């Protein structure tokens, strides 16, 4: 049973179909093809806002490119202390920004603490000696399976904007967040103060496609140059674009996400009923975090369950990631194993 | 008729089939999947040498990563003055190497002049003040449609190694070069002194897959870190790897390249017979360069032919790139248009 | 009365004499002069250890160069949250290391908390995804006027070395620390586990001279290249070297520091007796931190006293820096002003 | 006899006096002192133009900082193939610009060839794929002892500006050029199209002081940040500023330069009369280049003469650098040795 990560899943059939359909014939290279050229309009409709869309093939690239136009080399990029940009990207944001600094902020359940943000965001502006806060990045859904409400995003974005910081959202699991909240993509982004979004598709059914979506068009800046210079301007761009089109067509992205979220909720409530198991954070998207006895963890692993152990607060917690391709049987099998002490 | 670039072509059916086959089920992320883990052995067989293989999605990324392990920030990377790394990558090699310098060398027909190389390669070693030559990069097939023979590669690599430079080959059209020469991949790389190869597949039928192939295992260095840090460690790596496996299976890569080369030869000899047209460089791979009267160029463009005008020596020359998916009809149609003055 | 910073002071006469003496005649450039060539031996005697000495003109350059050889671009440099490298160098360490990350650790009285260090230092080694701890930097004397004892240095260095981190000491006020402790320079550096030292002279009587002193000769690495590349290889190096020689000759550096320390102690104990004033951190070197009523701060400023207000814990505290050129009258005048409510 | 370089000379007495005078008492740090604050006005008078002045301690730092505000990371910085920035700064311009590329242009007698400049400057503007020309840097006096006239500067600057490039002058020997031409500093800089100047003083009598002088105030950009971040914002800045003030007071800089130039002219005309010796480039400043038989070179070296052998065209040539402190006796001694076959 594969709960290690949603990026172990395959490709959702409609996306694969779109790839196959796009695979024949000629198309201009480097993004001058029709599929890519149509992205701005198509995403503009989805987000109810004029946007610029820049496809890339990894979340790390999307996040780093977005940050690269929000911060100078002497800027500070504020993030949650468990954010992917901070702990899982090997310094890619520093590489793309040519040396800006990530500053980790605390916060319960994966959400940046408002007061901590207020203190650090206010630190800039004292002349040439200091590194100045320049960007805030929020992960949505968070690294701990929770979801910022639009109001929670807005509260953080407002502090950021008050002090001149740009606001980025790492939406590797943006679909799961939107599906969870039942709000519009607009509500959760530019209406709440988000300037740039890393719009993830790979974890939720694509083969390899993410997009930097720019809402504040004044902030496009050097994004195209930085993308090219980082080797992320694809010659056969149409294939990334084809995935993105199929992903958002007919609500596919939200269906896939809702499916995963629903199974995660089942898994979470099931685990809550298992002796000795404690759900560690609210299950609001497609990830379940649970405290478990070491023996149970060992037994589940021995039985072949695939998952990681992360940290919630000071305690180790099992992380179970449900994907678009997970099934009720997968969930039931895991619960049965847990109930039986594996 | 699409002769603008081979990267306007689609995906070769066997590669598409492999992608579809790989698209279902679960696989470990970030290259721990079976397809990716099998690449070293598979390419080892192909190249008759122990290798390490690092898939990426663009030639720019492959070239820059390869150079990143050959040169320190104060190094000089020697290339042909028309090399892709020099004129078409927006400074990506400088970005990945954190500030090393590309030095352009002259040379007829896209091949680095031996004497110029000898002079510049010898310049290092004078202490802390100078930037030192650290890498040589050869494009194969060259930017002007010619091919270095193994002996020609070896002559340049020997000079490089004599002065302590590592040798990289930009093989965006490596298949066309091997098919043209009828030699083995080994002959054209490590046996001739190549330390790292950017093995291209995208232009020759893949959807988006290149590989850095490391022959000198002592030079792997920070390649993995640099790849991750540049956002090129794909979570669903299996899809890049599936393309690479299919590409080299059963000689597909050489069949596709031979097809393109053959049509390019036809196009070239056809053009040589057109009044006022002069083939500008030997047609040794899948690119044809031809001097043409301006009126003919305009007429061909007016008729919808897609191509670029580049520079051969001091003169503008039409560049026609034939791909795996070009057809004899395409060639004939172009020739007919040229003969009729378009 | 100038207590704003010790870098507002002038040049100590013996150092000025040495500069004048060095100012005539010819000397080889770029460090091949006799004064510079003698530094390694001379500092070797002072530190009772073979060393390499690299003069530069600013503490920021010294710190950044030292860190540049301890950390790769994906490294983490652990420092105190109030360290100069973290809050006063505009990201120079990131610039020199080409994108490594500073991580701020808490700790009372300017000293890095042992437990916090233990937790963060242990985080590395989990593969290509994470940035790994690579360097620990300790400020001596600390930013809050306290001094690490050799045992305190050793405890932190031991944790660092256990996890493979190199240890750097920012000794902008190293003289004040040594004078305060009455130990040898060796005790406070390599005997306690320090691998590289930024040996400061500018604040304590030089015109502009600092030195990176390397104890672990295996870690010299690219320091010379990085220095040159950063524009810090001085053509007329002899003048920096002349200052360094004069500074350590006949114990001048410790005499100057002891003088400043003694006056700081007087100032501190005097302030402790002023109504409403509370000394905020132990006065162990040449800096006094004191909590004062806002009105008193305003009154002192109005009277022309020059100082900064910094943060001790969560509270603002007046920082008073005594220099080698401060006098008992300066101290008495300040105390009198404070006692009279300014 | 010291003709190795002008940076082997000592400190001119008026500059040393100014340093001694500045060495006592307190002054605000980091450039807020009176001497530094007065630089803009003082240099404004000298150059008959509003300017911003940024003192640093090395020519490499001055050049790199100036270039850092003229070019983005994907920019091309055009220079002569023998320019100091290209062959003697270990990639500092690349470091400060975060990866821009230096492009070497040919040109007789150390001056960039107009036609070559015209071709390369026009290459930009073709979209995201190419690195674009962004800066032109001229060395004045040139690396080969010649001097660009104001018209020659203007011709090159006009081409640069026509294509949107900023114009930098590396004036490590700017004084020698002005003294040679008898023009005003204004004539040779902003009136001829120079946007930023590295104003050298170190080689011509200072201890260690250079200044970036910005004429086009719109181009100050991030210069202050870049300087701080590179460790070149001196805490005791007054000492660099004191040198600069003394250097330009009462025409000292031009007197020192004229003295050196005059001796160089004597040396040059003397050598022209020596059998087998050929002056290699016009002696227009304080450097003499001469072709000599190998035996003569060896004999002179054996007799203790200090000089370097460089390249003029394809031939090795002795480089003799006369400084402010050279004497007619030095010149006569060298000539006597040369005449006698050493």
Coordinates of C-alpha atoms in Angstrom, one line a residue, chain B residues 73-74 76 85-95 98-104 123 128-131 311, chain D residues 73-74 76 85-95 98-104 123 128-131 311:
Chain B
X73 CA 33.8 29.4 -10.5
X74 CA 37.1 30.8 -11.7
X76 CA 37.3 28.9 -18.2
X85 CA 26.1 26.9 -24.7
X86 CA 27.6 30.2 -25.9
X87 CA 24.8 31.7 -27.9
X88 CA 21.5 29.9 -27.0
X89 CA 21.5 29.2 -23.3
X90 CA 21.1 32.7 -21.8
X91 CA 24.1 32.2 -19.5
X92 CA 22.9 28.9 -18.0
X93 CA 26.4 27.5 -17.8
X94 CA 27.5 30.6 -15.9
X95 CA 24.5 30.1 -13.6
X98 CA 28.3 30.0 -10.2
X99 CA 30.2 32.3 -12.4
X100 CA 32.7 30.4 -14.6
X101 CA 33.4 32.0 -18.0
X102 CA 32.7 30.7 -21.4
X103 CA 35.5 31.5 -23.9
X104 CA 34.6 31.3 -27.6
X123 CA 47.0 29.8 -20.5
X128 CA 45.5 33.3 -8.2
X129 CA 45.0 36.3 -10.6
X130 CA 43.9 34.5 -13.7
X131 CA 40.8 32.5 -14.6
X311 CA 25.7 32.6 -40.0
Chain D
X73 CA 23.4 38.0 -14.8
X74 CA 22.6 37.2 -18.4
X76 CA 27.7 40.4 -21.7
X85 CA 39.1 42.5 -15.9
X86 CA 39.6 39.7 -18.3
X87 CA 43.0 38.4 -17.5
X88 CA 43.9 39.5 -14.0
X89 CA 40.9 39.5 -11.7
X90 CA 40.2 35.8 -11.4
X91 CA 36.6 36.1 -12.4
X92 CA 35.7 38.9 -9.9
X93 CA 33.4 40.6 -12.5
X94 CA 31.5 37.3 -12.9
X95 CA 31.3 37.0 -9.1
X98 CA 26.4 36.8 -10.3
X99 CA 27.4 35.2 -13.6
X100 CA 27.5 37.7 -16.4
X101 CA 30.0 37.0 -19.1
X102 CA 33.0 38.9 -20.2
X103 CA 33.6 38.9 -23.9
X104 CA 37.0 39.8 -25.2
X123 CA 24.0 41.1 -31.1
X128 CA 15.2 35.0 -23.9
X129 CA 17.8 32.6 -25.4
X130 CA 20.8 34.8 -25.8
X131 CA 23.0 36.6 -23.4
X311 CA 52.4 40.0 -25.1

